[in-house]
mmCIF file of C-alpha atoms and ligand atoms in Angstrom:
data_model
loop_
_atom_site.group_PDB
_atom_site.id
_atom_site.type_symbol
_atom_site.label_atom_id
_atom_site.label_comp_id
_atom_site.label_asym_id
_atom_site.label_seq_id
_atom_site.Cartn_x
_atom_site.Cartn_y
_atom_site.Cartn_z
ATOM 1 C CA MET G 1 4.761 -17.563 -24.160
ATOM 2 C CA THR G 2 6.169 -21.049 -23.764
ATOM 3 C CA GLU G 3 6.362 -23.024 -20.542
ATOM 4 C CA SER G 4 10.021 -22.044 -20.154
ATOM 5 C CA SER G 5 9.937 -18.359 -21.161
ATOM 6 C CA PRO G 6 10.513 -15.972 -18.260
ATOM 7 C CA LEU G 7 7.427 -14.885 -16.352
ATOM 8 C CA PRO G 8 8.789 -12.082 -14.186
ATOM 9 C CA PHE G 9 7.082 -11.039 -10.953
ATOM 10 C CA THR G 10 6.154 -7.703 -12.443
ATOM 11 C CA ASP G 11 6.453 -5.612 -15.589
ATOM 12 C CA LEU G 12 6.795 -1.877 -15.058
ATOM 13 C CA ARG G 13 7.102 -0.776 -18.667
ATOM 14 C CA PRO G 14 4.117 1.271 -19.833
ATOM 15 C CA GLY G 15 1.667 -0.851 -21.877
ATOM 16 C CA GLU G 16 -1.688 0.346 -23.241
ATOM 17 C CA ASP G 17 -1.087 3.595 -21.346
ATOM 18 C CA ALA G 18 2.242 4.284 -23.146
ATOM 19 C CA PRO G 19 0.973 6.924 -25.637
ATOM 20 C CA GLU G 20 -0.769 8.908 -22.880
ATOM 21 C CA VAL G 21 2.226 8.638 -20.558
ATOM 22 C CA ALA G 22 4.544 9.884 -23.316
ATOM 23 C CA ALA G 23 2.178 12.783 -24.127
ATOM 24 C CA ALA G 24 2.005 13.734 -20.433
ATOM 25 C CA ILE G 25 5.796 13.834 -20.153
ATOM 26 C CA ALA G 26 6.125 15.879 -23.360
ATOM 27 C CA ARG G 27 3.515 18.360 -22.079
ATOM 28 C CA VAL G 28 5.437 18.943 -18.828
ATOM 29 C CA ILE G 29 8.748 19.368 -20.616
ATOM 30 C CA GLU G 30 7.185 21.780 -23.081
ATOM 31 C CA ARG G 31 5.665 23.846 -20.260
ATOM 32 C CA GLY G 32 8.949 24.018 -18.340
ATOM 33 C CA TRP G 33 7.347 23.903 -14.863
ATOM 34 C CA PHE G 34 8.523 20.935 -12.814
ATOM 35 C CA VAL G 35 7.550 21.214 -9.146
ATOM 36 C CA LEU G 36 4.138 21.996 -7.567
ATOM 37 C CA GLY G 37 2.373 23.352 -10.611
ATOM 38 C CA PRO G 38 -0.757 22.787 -12.703
ATOM 39 C CA GLU G 39 -0.174 19.029 -13.154
ATOM 40 C CA VAL G 40 -0.029 18.436 -9.396
ATOM 41 C CA GLU G 41 -3.191 20.484 -8.875
ATOM 42 C CA ALA G 42 -5.032 18.658 -11.665
ATOM 43 C CA PHE G 43 -3.927 15.268 -10.368
ATOM 44 C CA GLU G 44 -4.879 16.138 -6.800
ATOM 45 C CA SER G 45 -8.437 16.965 -7.816
ATOM 46 C CA ALA G 46 -8.748 13.919 -10.111
ATOM 47 C CA PHE G 47 -7.356 11.614 -7.421
ATOM 48 C CA ALA G 48 -9.582 13.089 -4.706
ATOM 49 C CA GLU G 49 -12.585 12.460 -6.957
ATOM 50 C CA ALA G 50 -11.468 8.880 -7.704
ATOM 51 C CA CYS G 51 -11.152 8.260 -3.937
ATOM 52 C CA ALA G 52 -14.475 9.991 -3.159
ATOM 53 C CA ALA G 53 -12.519 12.321 -0.845
ATOM 54 C CA ARG G 54 -12.778 16.104 -0.468
ATOM 55 C CA PHE G 55 -9.047 16.778 -0.626
ATOM 56 C CA ALA G 56 -5.937 15.038 -1.936
ATOM 57 C CA VAL G 57 -2.479 16.481 -1.332
ATOM 58 C CA GLY G 58 0.417 15.128 -3.380
ATOM 59 C CA VAL G 59 3.666 14.441 -1.534
ATOM 60 C CA GLY G 60 7.027 12.831 -2.274
ATOM 61 C CA ASN G 61 6.158 9.234 -1.315
ATOM 62 C CA GLY G 62 3.833 7.089 0.812
ATOM 63 C CA THR G 63 6.156 7.127 3.820
ATOM 64 C CA ASP G 64 6.132 10.920 3.981
ATOM 65 C CA ALA G 65 2.358 10.860 3.468
ATOM 66 C CA ILE G 66 1.980 8.907 6.745
ATOM 67 C CA THR G 67 4.448 11.120 8.626
ATOM 68 C CA LEU G 68 2.883 14.350 7.409
ATOM 69 C CA ALA G 69 -0.677 13.153 8.096
ATOM 70 C CA LEU G 70 0.349 12.323 11.686
ATOM 71 C CA ARG G 71 2.109 15.680 12.087
ATOM 72 C CA ALA G 72 -0.928 17.474 10.690
ATOM 73 C CA LEU G 73 -2.911 15.793 13.485
ATOM 74 C CA ASP G 74 -0.377 17.172 16.015
ATOM 75 C CA ILE G 75 0.909 13.673 16.783
ATOM 76 C CA GLY G 76 4.589 13.459 17.667
ATOM 77 C CA SER G 77 7.022 13.126 20.521
ATOM 78 C CA GLY G 78 5.589 11.350 23.579
ATOM 79 C CA ASP G 79 2.658 9.886 21.621
ATOM 80 C CA GLU G 80 2.123 6.250 20.677
ATOM 81 C CA VAL G 81 0.782 5.127 17.320
ATOM 82 C CA ILE G 82 -0.423 1.569 16.705
ATOM 83 C CA VAL G 83 0.809 -0.183 13.557
ATOM 84 C CA PRO G 84 0.454 -3.805 12.411
ATOM 85 C CA ALA G 85 3.467 -6.118 12.544
ATOM 86 C CA LEU G 86 3.041 -7.320 8.972
ATOM 87 C CA THR G 87 3.482 -4.451 6.519
ATOM 88 C CA ALA G 88 6.204 -2.649 4.613
ATOM 89 C CA ALA G 89 8.570 -1.441 7.341
ATOM 90 C CA PHE G 90 7.974 2.081 5.996
ATOM 91 C CA THR G 91 4.625 2.193 7.823
ATOM 92 C CA GLY G 92 6.445 1.994 11.158
ATOM 93 C CA LEU G 93 9.403 4.104 10.028
ATOM 94 C CA ALA G 94 6.974 6.885 9.084
ATOM 95 C CA VAL G 95 5.643 6.883 12.649
ATOM 96 C CA ILE G 96 9.204 7.222 13.981
ATOM 97 C CA ALA G 97 9.827 10.095 11.558
ATOM 98 C CA SER G 98 6.836 11.938 13.043
ATOM 99 C CA GLY G 99 8.535 11.767 16.452
ATOM 100 C CA ALA G 100 5.956 9.338 17.859
ATOM 101 C CA THR G 101 6.565 5.795 19.135
ATOM 102 C CA PRO G 102 5.320 2.895 17.015
ATOM 103 C CA ARG G 103 3.321 0.314 19.000
ATOM 104 C CA ILE G 104 3.587 -2.835 16.914
ATOM 105 C CA VAL G 105 0.711 -5.309 17.238
ATOM 106 C CA ASP G 106 -0.113 -8.670 15.728
ATOM 107 C CA VAL G 107 -2.337 -9.424 12.735
ATOM 108 C CA GLU G 108 -5.318 -11.710 12.159
ATOM 109 C CA PRO G 109 -4.421 -15.224 10.992
ATOM 110 C CA GLY G 110 -6.722 -15.339 7.931
ATOM 111 C CA THR G 111 -6.375 -11.906 6.326
ATOM 112 C CA LEU G 112 -3.076 -10.873 7.958
ATOM 113 C CA THR G 113 -4.451 -7.361 8.575
ATOM 114 C CA LEU G 114 -4.306 -5.587 11.955
ATOM 115 C CA ASP G 115 -5.957 -7.660 14.705
ATOM 116 C CA PRO G 116 -8.513 -5.360 16.391
ATOM 117 C CA GLU G 117 -8.342 -7.271 19.699
ATOM 118 C CA ALA G 118 -4.551 -7.054 19.836
ATOM 119 C CA CYS G 119 -4.918 -3.386 18.979
ATOM 120 C CA ALA G 120 -7.387 -2.744 21.847
ATOM 121 C CA ALA G 121 -5.062 -4.531 24.274
ATOM 122 C CA VAL G 122 -2.171 -2.065 23.847
ATOM 123 C CA VAL G 123 -4.072 1.225 24.109
ATOM 124 C CA THR G 124 -2.680 3.452 26.883
ATOM 125 C CA SER G 125 -3.162 7.088 27.811
ATOM 126 C CA ARG G 126 -0.272 7.880 25.432
ATOM 127 C CA THR G 127 -1.917 6.235 22.408
ATOM 128 C CA LYS G 128 -3.009 8.882 19.932
ATOM 129 C CA ALA G 129 -3.593 7.106 16.643
ATOM 130 C CA ILE G 130 -4.006 3.823 14.786
ATOM 131 C CA VAL G 131 -2.490 3.273 11.341
ATOM 132 C CA PRO G 132 -4.325 0.242 9.915
ATOM 133 C CA VAL G 133 -2.781 -1.131 6.733
ATOM 134 C CA HIS G 134 -4.965 -2.423 3.906
ATOM 135 C CA LEU G 135 -2.443 -5.138 3.259
ATOM 136 C CA TYR G 136 -2.105 -6.655 -0.224
ATOM 137 C CA GLY G 137 -5.072 -4.484 -1.281
ATOM 138 C CA GLN G 138 -7.535 -5.856 1.292
ATOM 139 C CA PRO G 139 -9.216 -3.426 3.689
ATOM 140 C CA ALA G 140 -8.356 -4.023 7.336
ATOM 141 C CA GLU G 141 -11.291 -4.738 9.649
ATOM 142 C CA MET G 142 -12.240 -1.086 9.923
ATOM 143 C CA THR G 143 -15.582 -1.492 11.740
ATOM 144 C CA ALA G 144 -13.875 -3.019 14.785
ATOM 145 C CA ILE G 145 -10.873 -0.670 14.519
ATOM 146 C CA ARG G 146 -13.134 2.370 14.325
ATOM 147 C CA ARG G 147 -14.974 1.218 17.450
ATOM 148 C CA ILE G 148 -11.686 1.102 19.381
ATOM 149 C CA ALA G 149 -10.635 4.500 18.037
ATOM 150 C CA ASP G 150 -14.005 6.018 19.001
ATOM 151 C CA ARG G 151 -13.910 4.485 22.493
ATOM 152 C CA HIS G 152 -10.461 5.984 23.208
ATOM 153 C CA THR G 153 -10.692 9.114 21.025
ATOM 154 C CA LEU G 154 -7.850 8.035 18.763
ATOM 155 C CA ALA G 155 -7.170 9.344 15.281
ATOM 156 C CA ILE G 156 -7.070 6.923 12.348
ATOM 157 C CA VAL G 157 -4.674 7.350 9.444
ATOM 158 C CA GLU G 158 -5.367 4.552 6.961
ATOM 159 C CA ASP G 159 -2.357 3.179 5.111
ATOM 160 C CA CYS G 160 -3.868 2.628 1.647
ATOM 161 C CA CYS G 161 -0.454 2.387 -0.063
ATOM 162 C CA GLN G 162 -1.421 -1.020 -1.497
ATOM 163 C CA ALA G 163 -5.135 -0.411 -1.876
ATOM 164 C CA HIS G 164 -6.052 2.246 -4.475
ATOM 165 C CA LEU G 165 -9.813 2.105 -5.172
ATOM 166 C CA ALA G 166 -10.460 -0.585 -2.531
ATOM 167 C CA THR G 167 -13.799 -0.489 -0.724
ATOM 168 C CA GLU G 168 -14.913 -1.832 2.621
ATOM 169 C CA ASN G 169 -18.590 -2.863 2.778
ATOM 170 C CA GLY G 170 -18.949 -0.897 -0.447
ATOM 171 C CA VAL G 171 -17.530 2.326 1.055
ATOM 172 C CA PRO G 172 -14.315 3.722 -0.501
ATOM 173 C CA ILE G 173 -11.460 3.187 1.916
ATOM 174 C CA GLY G 174 -9.975 6.205 3.590
ATOM 175 C CA THR G 175 -13.128 8.310 3.440
ATOM 176 C CA THR G 176 -14.352 7.767 6.996
ATOM 177 C CA SER G 177 -11.047 8.411 8.817
ATOM 178 C CA HIS G 178 -9.166 11.598 9.680
ATOM 179 C CA ALA G 179 -6.793 10.943 6.814
ATOM 180 C CA ALA G 180 -5.601 8.165 4.516
ATOM 181 C CA VAL G 181 -2.391 7.826 2.589
ATOM 182 C CA PHE G 182 -1.300 6.396 -0.740
ATOM 183 C CA SER G 183 1.998 5.493 -2.370
ATOM 184 C CA PHE G 184 2.571 5.797 -6.107
ATOM 185 C CA TYR G 185 5.798 3.787 -6.068
ATOM 186 C CA PRO G 186 6.093 2.225 -9.557
ATOM 187 C CA THR G 187 4.870 -1.239 -8.496
ATOM 188 C CA LYS G 188 1.684 0.051 -6.856
ATOM 189 C CA ASN G 189 -1.784 -0.403 -8.413
ATOM 190 C CA LEU G 190 -1.458 3.245 -9.478
ATOM 191 C CA GLY G 191 2.271 3.830 -9.872
ATOM 192 C CA GLY G 192 4.413 6.587 -11.332
ATOM 193 C CA LEU G 193 7.783 6.481 -13.036
ATOM 194 C CA GLY G 194 9.444 7.170 -9.688
ATOM 195 C CA ASP G 195 8.365 7.951 -6.137
ATOM 196 C CA GLY G 196 5.141 9.706 -5.264
ATOM 197 C CA GLY G 197 2.454 9.737 -2.602
ATOM 198 C CA ALA G 198 -0.700 11.477 -1.425
ATOM 199 C CA VAL G 199 -2.746 12.208 1.675
ATOM 200 C CA ILE G 200 -6.526 12.274 1.305
ATOM 201 C CA THR G 201 -8.807 13.805 3.908
ATOM 202 C CA GLY G 202 -12.213 15.361 4.313
ATOM 203 C CA ASP G 203 -10.824 17.944 6.706
ATOM 204 C CA ASP G 204 -9.800 21.299 5.272
ATOM 205 C CA ALA G 205 -7.434 22.021 8.196
ATOM 206 C CA ILE G 206 -5.549 18.723 7.745
ATOM 207 C CA ALA G 207 -5.231 19.265 3.969
ATOM 208 C CA THR G 208 -3.935 22.817 4.486
ATOM 209 C CA ARG G 209 -1.437 21.673 7.109
ATOM 210 C CA VAL G 210 -0.098 18.815 4.942
ATOM 211 C CA ARG G 211 0.268 21.267 2.032
ATOM 212 C CA ARG G 212 2.320 23.514 4.290
ATOM 213 C CA LEU G 213 4.398 20.723 5.839
ATOM 214 C CA ARG G 214 5.317 19.213 2.444
ATOM 215 C CA ASN G 215 6.767 22.530 1.338
ATOM 216 C CA GLY G 216 9.117 23.370 4.192
ATOM 217 C CA GLY G 217 6.391 24.671 6.497
ATOM 218 C CA GLN G 218 5.981 27.813 4.360
ATOM 219 C CA ARG G 219 2.777 29.778 4.832
ATOM 220 C CA ASP G 220 3.756 31.814 1.840
ATOM 221 C CA ARG G 221 6.948 32.103 -0.140
ATOM 222 C CA TYR G 222 10.027 32.254 2.125
ATOM 223 C CA HIS G 223 7.922 32.560 5.302
ATOM 224 C CA HIS G 224 8.414 29.311 7.222
ATOM 225 C CA VAL G 225 6.029 29.098 10.152
ATOM 226 C CA GLU G 226 6.938 25.565 11.221
ATOM 227 C CA PRO G 227 9.700 23.073 10.473
ATOM 228 C CA GLY G 228 8.271 21.321 7.473
ATOM 229 C CA VAL G 229 10.084 19.045 5.044
ATOM 230 C CA ASN G 230 10.713 18.937 1.322
ATOM 231 C CA SER G 231 8.282 16.278 0.121
ATOM 232 C CA ARG G 232 6.668 17.583 -3.035
ATOM 233 C CA LEU G 233 5.090 15.531 -5.780
ATOM 234 C CA ASP G 234 6.741 16.662 -8.990
ATOM 235 C CA GLU G 235 4.952 17.704 -12.145
ATOM 236 C CA LEU G 236 6.236 14.799 -14.255
ATOM 237 C CA GLN G 237 4.962 12.195 -11.798
ATOM 238 C CA ALA G 238 1.647 14.003 -11.359
ATOM 239 C CA ALA G 239 1.136 14.167 -15.143
ATOM 240 C CA VAL G 240 1.940 10.451 -15.542
ATOM 241 C CA LEU G 241 -0.317 9.496 -12.634
ATOM 242 C CA ARG G 242 -3.214 11.507 -14.062
ATOM 243 C CA ALA G 243 -2.704 9.882 -17.457
ATOM 244 C CA ARG G 244 -2.896 6.474 -15.791
ATOM 245 C CA LEU G 245 -5.731 7.206 -13.388
ATOM 246 C CA HIS G 246 -8.500 6.539 -15.878
ATOM 247 C CA PHE G 247 -7.073 3.065 -16.615
ATOM 248 C CA LEU G 248 -7.166 2.176 -12.916
ATOM 249 C CA PRO G 249 -10.770 0.862 -12.679
ATOM 250 C CA ALA G 250 -10.147 -1.571 -15.570
ATOM 251 C CA TRP G 251 -6.747 -2.587 -14.179
ATOM 252 C CA THR G 252 -8.362 -3.194 -10.788
ATOM 253 C CA ALA G 253 -11.098 -5.346 -12.330
ATOM 254 C CA ARG G 254 -8.413 -7.362 -14.131
ATOM 255 C CA ARG G 255 -6.478 -7.882 -10.877
ATOM 256 C CA ARG G 256 -9.651 -9.268 -9.273
ATOM 257 C CA GLN G 257 -10.237 -11.576 -12.242
ATOM 258 C CA LEU G 258 -6.695 -12.941 -12.087
ATOM 259 C CA ALA G 259 -6.938 -13.463 -8.325
ATOM 260 C CA SER G 260 -10.114 -15.460 -8.748
ATOM 261 C CA LEU G 261 -8.404 -17.614 -11.392
ATOM 262 C CA TYR G 262 -5.624 -18.348 -8.880
ATOM 263 C CA ARG G 263 -8.178 -19.210 -6.205
ATOM 264 C CA ARG G 264 -9.927 -21.644 -8.553
ATOM 265 C CA GLN G 265 -6.785 -23.250 -9.933
ATOM 266 C CA LEU G 266 -4.401 -23.558 -6.988
ATOM 267 C CA SER G 267 -4.268 -26.796 -5.038
ATOM 268 C CA ASP G 268 -5.940 -26.793 -1.614
ATOM 269 C CA ALA G 269 -2.521 -27.594 -0.153
ATOM 270 C CA VAL G 270 -1.441 -23.969 -0.526
ATOM 271 C CA THR G 271 -3.301 -21.449 1.584
ATOM 272 C CA ALA G 272 -4.150 -18.196 -0.120
ATOM 273 C CA VAL G 273 -4.607 -15.213 2.198
ATOM 274 C CA SER G 274 -8.364 -15.039 2.730
ATOM 275 C CA GLU G 275 -10.641 -12.498 1.085
ATOM 276 C CA ARG G 276 -12.915 -10.904 3.694
ATOM 277 C CA ASP G 277 -14.315 -8.191 1.457
ATOM 278 C CA PRO G 278 -14.866 -8.199 -2.328
ATOM 279 C CA GLY G 279 -13.579 -4.600 -2.238
ATOM 280 C CA HIS G 280 -10.068 -6.169 -2.148
ATOM 281 C CA VAL G 281 -7.978 -4.776 -5.035
ATOM 282 C CA TYR G 282 -5.287 -7.481 -5.134
ATOM 283 C CA HIS G 283 -2.123 -5.434 -5.140
ATOM 284 C CA LEU G 284 -0.468 -8.764 -4.363
ATOM 285 C CA PHE G 285 -1.441 -12.436 -4.331
ATOM 286 C CA PRO G 286 0.480 -14.129 -1.514
ATOM 287 C CA VAL G 287 0.035 -17.784 -0.619
ATOM 288 C CA ARG G 288 1.358 -19.698 2.377
ATOM 289 C CA LEU G 289 3.275 -22.929 2.481
ATOM 290 C CA GLU G 290 5.704 -24.298 5.065
ATOM 291 C CA ALA G 291 8.094 -25.235 2.252
ATOM 292 C CA ARG G 292 7.974 -21.644 0.960
ATOM 293 C CA ASP G 293 11.690 -21.358 0.186
ATOM 294 C CA ASP G 294 11.692 -24.594 -1.808
ATOM 295 C CA LEU G 295 8.578 -23.497 -3.676
ATOM 296 C CA SER G 296 10.206 -20.133 -4.599
ATOM 297 C CA ALA G 297 13.306 -21.946 -5.840
ATOM 298 C CA TYR G 298 11.157 -24.375 -7.862
ATOM 299 C CA LEU G 299 9.224 -21.516 -9.451
ATOM 300 C CA ALA G 300 12.468 -19.652 -10.199
ATOM 301 C CA GLN G 301 13.761 -22.781 -11.977
ATOM 302 C CA ALA G 302 10.614 -22.682 -14.106
ATOM 303 C CA GLY G 303 11.275 -19.012 -14.957
ATOM 304 C CA ILE G 304 8.543 -17.679 -12.633
ATOM 305 C CA GLY G 305 9.426 -14.715 -10.425
ATOM 306 C CA THR G 306 8.168 -14.435 -6.843
ATOM 307 C CA LEU G 307 8.759 -12.067 -3.938
ATOM 308 C CA ILE G 308 8.088 -12.275 -0.207
ATOM 309 C CA HIS G 309 5.804 -9.730 1.464
ATOM 310 C CA TYR G 310 7.243 -9.688 4.066
ATOM 311 C CA PRO G 311 10.046 -11.970 5.274
ATOM 312 C CA VAL G 312 10.536 -10.098 8.582
ATOM 313 C CA PRO G 313 7.691 -8.595 10.622
ATOM 314 C CA LEU G 314 8.262 -5.175 12.185
ATOM 315 C CA SER G 315 8.384 -6.828 15.617
ATOM 316 C CA ASP G 316 11.542 -8.717 14.532
ATOM 317 C CA GLN G 317 13.259 -5.861 12.641
ATOM 318 C CA GLU G 318 16.414 -4.376 14.140
ATOM 319 C CA ALA G 319 15.225 -0.888 13.209
ATOM 320 C CA PHE G 320 12.400 -1.168 15.743
ATOM 321 C CA ALA G 321 14.337 -2.888 18.548
ATOM 322 C CA ALA G 322 14.657 0.343 20.531
ATOM 323 C CA TYR G 323 10.867 0.383 20.877
ATOM 324 C CA LYS G 324 10.929 -3.066 22.543
ATOM 325 C CA PRO G 325 8.103 -4.593 20.520
ATOM 326 C CA GLU G 326 6.266 -7.578 21.953
ATOM 327 C CA ALA G 327 6.374 -10.846 20.007
ATOM 328 C CA CYS G 328 3.793 -11.080 17.228
ATOM 329 C CA PRO G 329 3.518 -14.852 16.666
ATOM 330 C CA VAL G 330 0.882 -14.736 13.921
ATOM 331 C CA ALA G 331 2.946 -12.282 11.853
ATOM 332 C CA SER G 332 6.206 -14.168 12.509
ATOM 333 C CA LYS G 333 4.712 -17.497 11.397
ATOM 334 C CA ALA G 334 3.217 -15.902 8.281
ATOM 335 C CA ALA G 335 6.532 -14.227 7.447
ATOM 336 C CA ALA G 336 8.163 -17.669 7.333
ATOM 337 C CA GLU G 337 5.511 -19.109 4.993
ATOM 338 C CA LEU G 338 4.421 -16.333 2.621
ATOM 339 C CA VAL G 339 5.314 -16.091 -1.022
ATOM 340 C CA SER G 340 3.700 -13.687 -3.486
ATOM 341 C CA LEU G 341 2.854 -15.063 -6.933
ATOM 342 C CA PRO G 342 2.931 -12.823 -10.025
ATOM 343 C CA LEU G 343 -0.236 -10.728 -10.367
ATOM 344 C CA HIS G 344 -0.525 -7.600 -12.470
ATOM 345 C CA PRO G 345 -3.041 -6.481 -15.078
ATOM 346 C CA ARG G 346 -0.873 -7.325 -18.069
ATOM 347 C CA LEU G 347 -0.747 -11.041 -17.277
ATOM 348 C CA ALA G 348 -2.821 -13.376 -19.455
ATOM 349 C CA ASP G 349 -5.157 -16.063 -18.110
ATOM 350 C CA THR G 350 -2.649 -18.574 -19.483
ATOM 351 C CA ASP G 351 0.117 -17.037 -17.326
ATOM 352 C CA ILE G 352 -1.958 -17.631 -14.203
ATOM 353 C CA ALA G 353 -2.715 -21.185 -15.364
ATOM 354 C CA ARG G 354 1.013 -21.781 -15.849
ATOM 355 C CA VAL G 355 1.918 -20.472 -12.396
ATOM 356 C CA ALA G 356 -0.896 -22.460 -10.740
ATOM 357 C CA ARG G 357 0.112 -25.623 -12.609
ATOM 358 C CA THR G 358 3.735 -25.195 -11.544
ATOM 359 C CA VAL G 359 2.791 -24.546 -7.905
ATOM 360 C CA ASN G 360 0.497 -27.580 -7.925
ATOM 361 C CA ALA G 361 3.238 -29.772 -9.451
ATOM 362 C CA PHE G 362 5.608 -28.692 -6.664
ATOM 363 C CA VAL G 363 3.013 -29.417 -3.985
ATOM 364 C CA LYS G 364 2.298 -32.854 -5.437
ATOM 365 C CA ALA G 365 5.980 -33.768 -5.691
ATOM 366 C CA HIS G 366 6.631 -32.394 -2.217
ATOM 367 C CA SER G 367 3.792 -34.353 -0.613
ATOM 368 C CA GLU G 368 4.999 -37.568 -2.260
ATOM 369 C CA ALA G 369 8.634 -37.041 -1.256
HETATM 370 C C1 PLP Z 401 1.801 -0.736 3.122
HETATM 371 C C2 PLP Z 401 2.816 0.295 2.729
HETATM 372 N N1 PLP Z 401 3.001 1.374 3.514
HETATM 373 C C3 PLP Z 401 3.892 2.329 3.192
HETATM 374 C C4 PLP Z 401 4.668 2.232 2.051
HETATM 375 C C5 PLP Z 401 5.653 3.305 1.755
HETATM 376 O O1 PLP Z 401 5.410 3.923 0.526
HETATM 377 P P1 PLP Z 401 6.631 4.623 -0.285
HETATM 378 O O2 PLP Z 401 7.506 3.523 -0.766
HETATM 379 O O3 PLP Z 401 5.944 5.349 -1.393
HETATM 380 O O4 PLP Z 401 7.297 5.530 0.671
HETATM 381 C C6 PLP Z 401 4.495 1.132 1.210
HETATM 382 C C7 PLP Z 401 5.298 0.970 -0.035
HETATM 383 O O5 PLP Z 401 6.459 0.689 -0.011
HETATM 384 C C8 PLP Z 401 3.564 0.135 1.550
HETATM 385 O O6 PLP Z 401 3.396 -0.934 0.776
#
């Protein structure tokens, strides 16, 4: 790769996993069974084991996973569910889809995960659950969040959509809450060749209810006992995800290595989002700079792709206006300064060096201007 060849933000084509992915697809086609079959069952048990959870239930996507986990906990109309302001809007949209009201609260300035104090401040008698987001792959501050949930008897549904295999204080995320949810959108640390998601739980009743809700609320074939949805993980995605699952520990280790290279090589003038826990799995590597837009343009000129996670906090999104969210100044300031640098397991050390060098050159030129 030369200094001017394109370095895209991500690369979703199968790499070392390609032969196994192709074999998985061929197997499903050969079998001729495409929805809720042996591949989904095999993936569910492999994924549950990888997460150190008792049950995993495959669903159509991460958004549905949140909605169905909340519904399985009997949370819906009239209830409030706390979500952080800085996340994929889907976290909040999933709460709305459950019938509940999202209560959007601010994030901590260093890690940009849910601020436990802000969370405690909005609890009312209507609050039924907290959905902490392990943003960018970093566990939210679960000890403090759990204390609030315990004090007010709230459920916790952890949004692990960006945090496959992350740990908090050495404990696998999602295993100490009522339920936790994952997305297998292609860009995720474990991604399919399309949409996919899962709910993990240690509670047999929640797993059974999510299984029923994902399949139209059927107790058995053609007997619908509640208004469920159609949100089934398909056999092709399940087969691909299972083929990729055993690569995930090595891919995660590589993400951590690349993140530490960035931390060592980037100028002090750019602020990387802080790492509170080494269980961080670096789904993304965002940095902050007031001149964010100029930096993105400079990197684009040099052939380096970036994205912004996220340019608009939930508190400022039109879609949530009806819920009259309070201002979330920490999230709003971050949203104006964040830019995510390329980070995925197929990047070379030299790619990271090139990005860091280009960022540092921009910062130097900018400070001299
Ligand atoms: C933090 C977070 N929550 C929820 C979602 C929704 O997942 P999906 O796109 O699979 O519905 C995503 C991914 O977009 C996400 O990053």
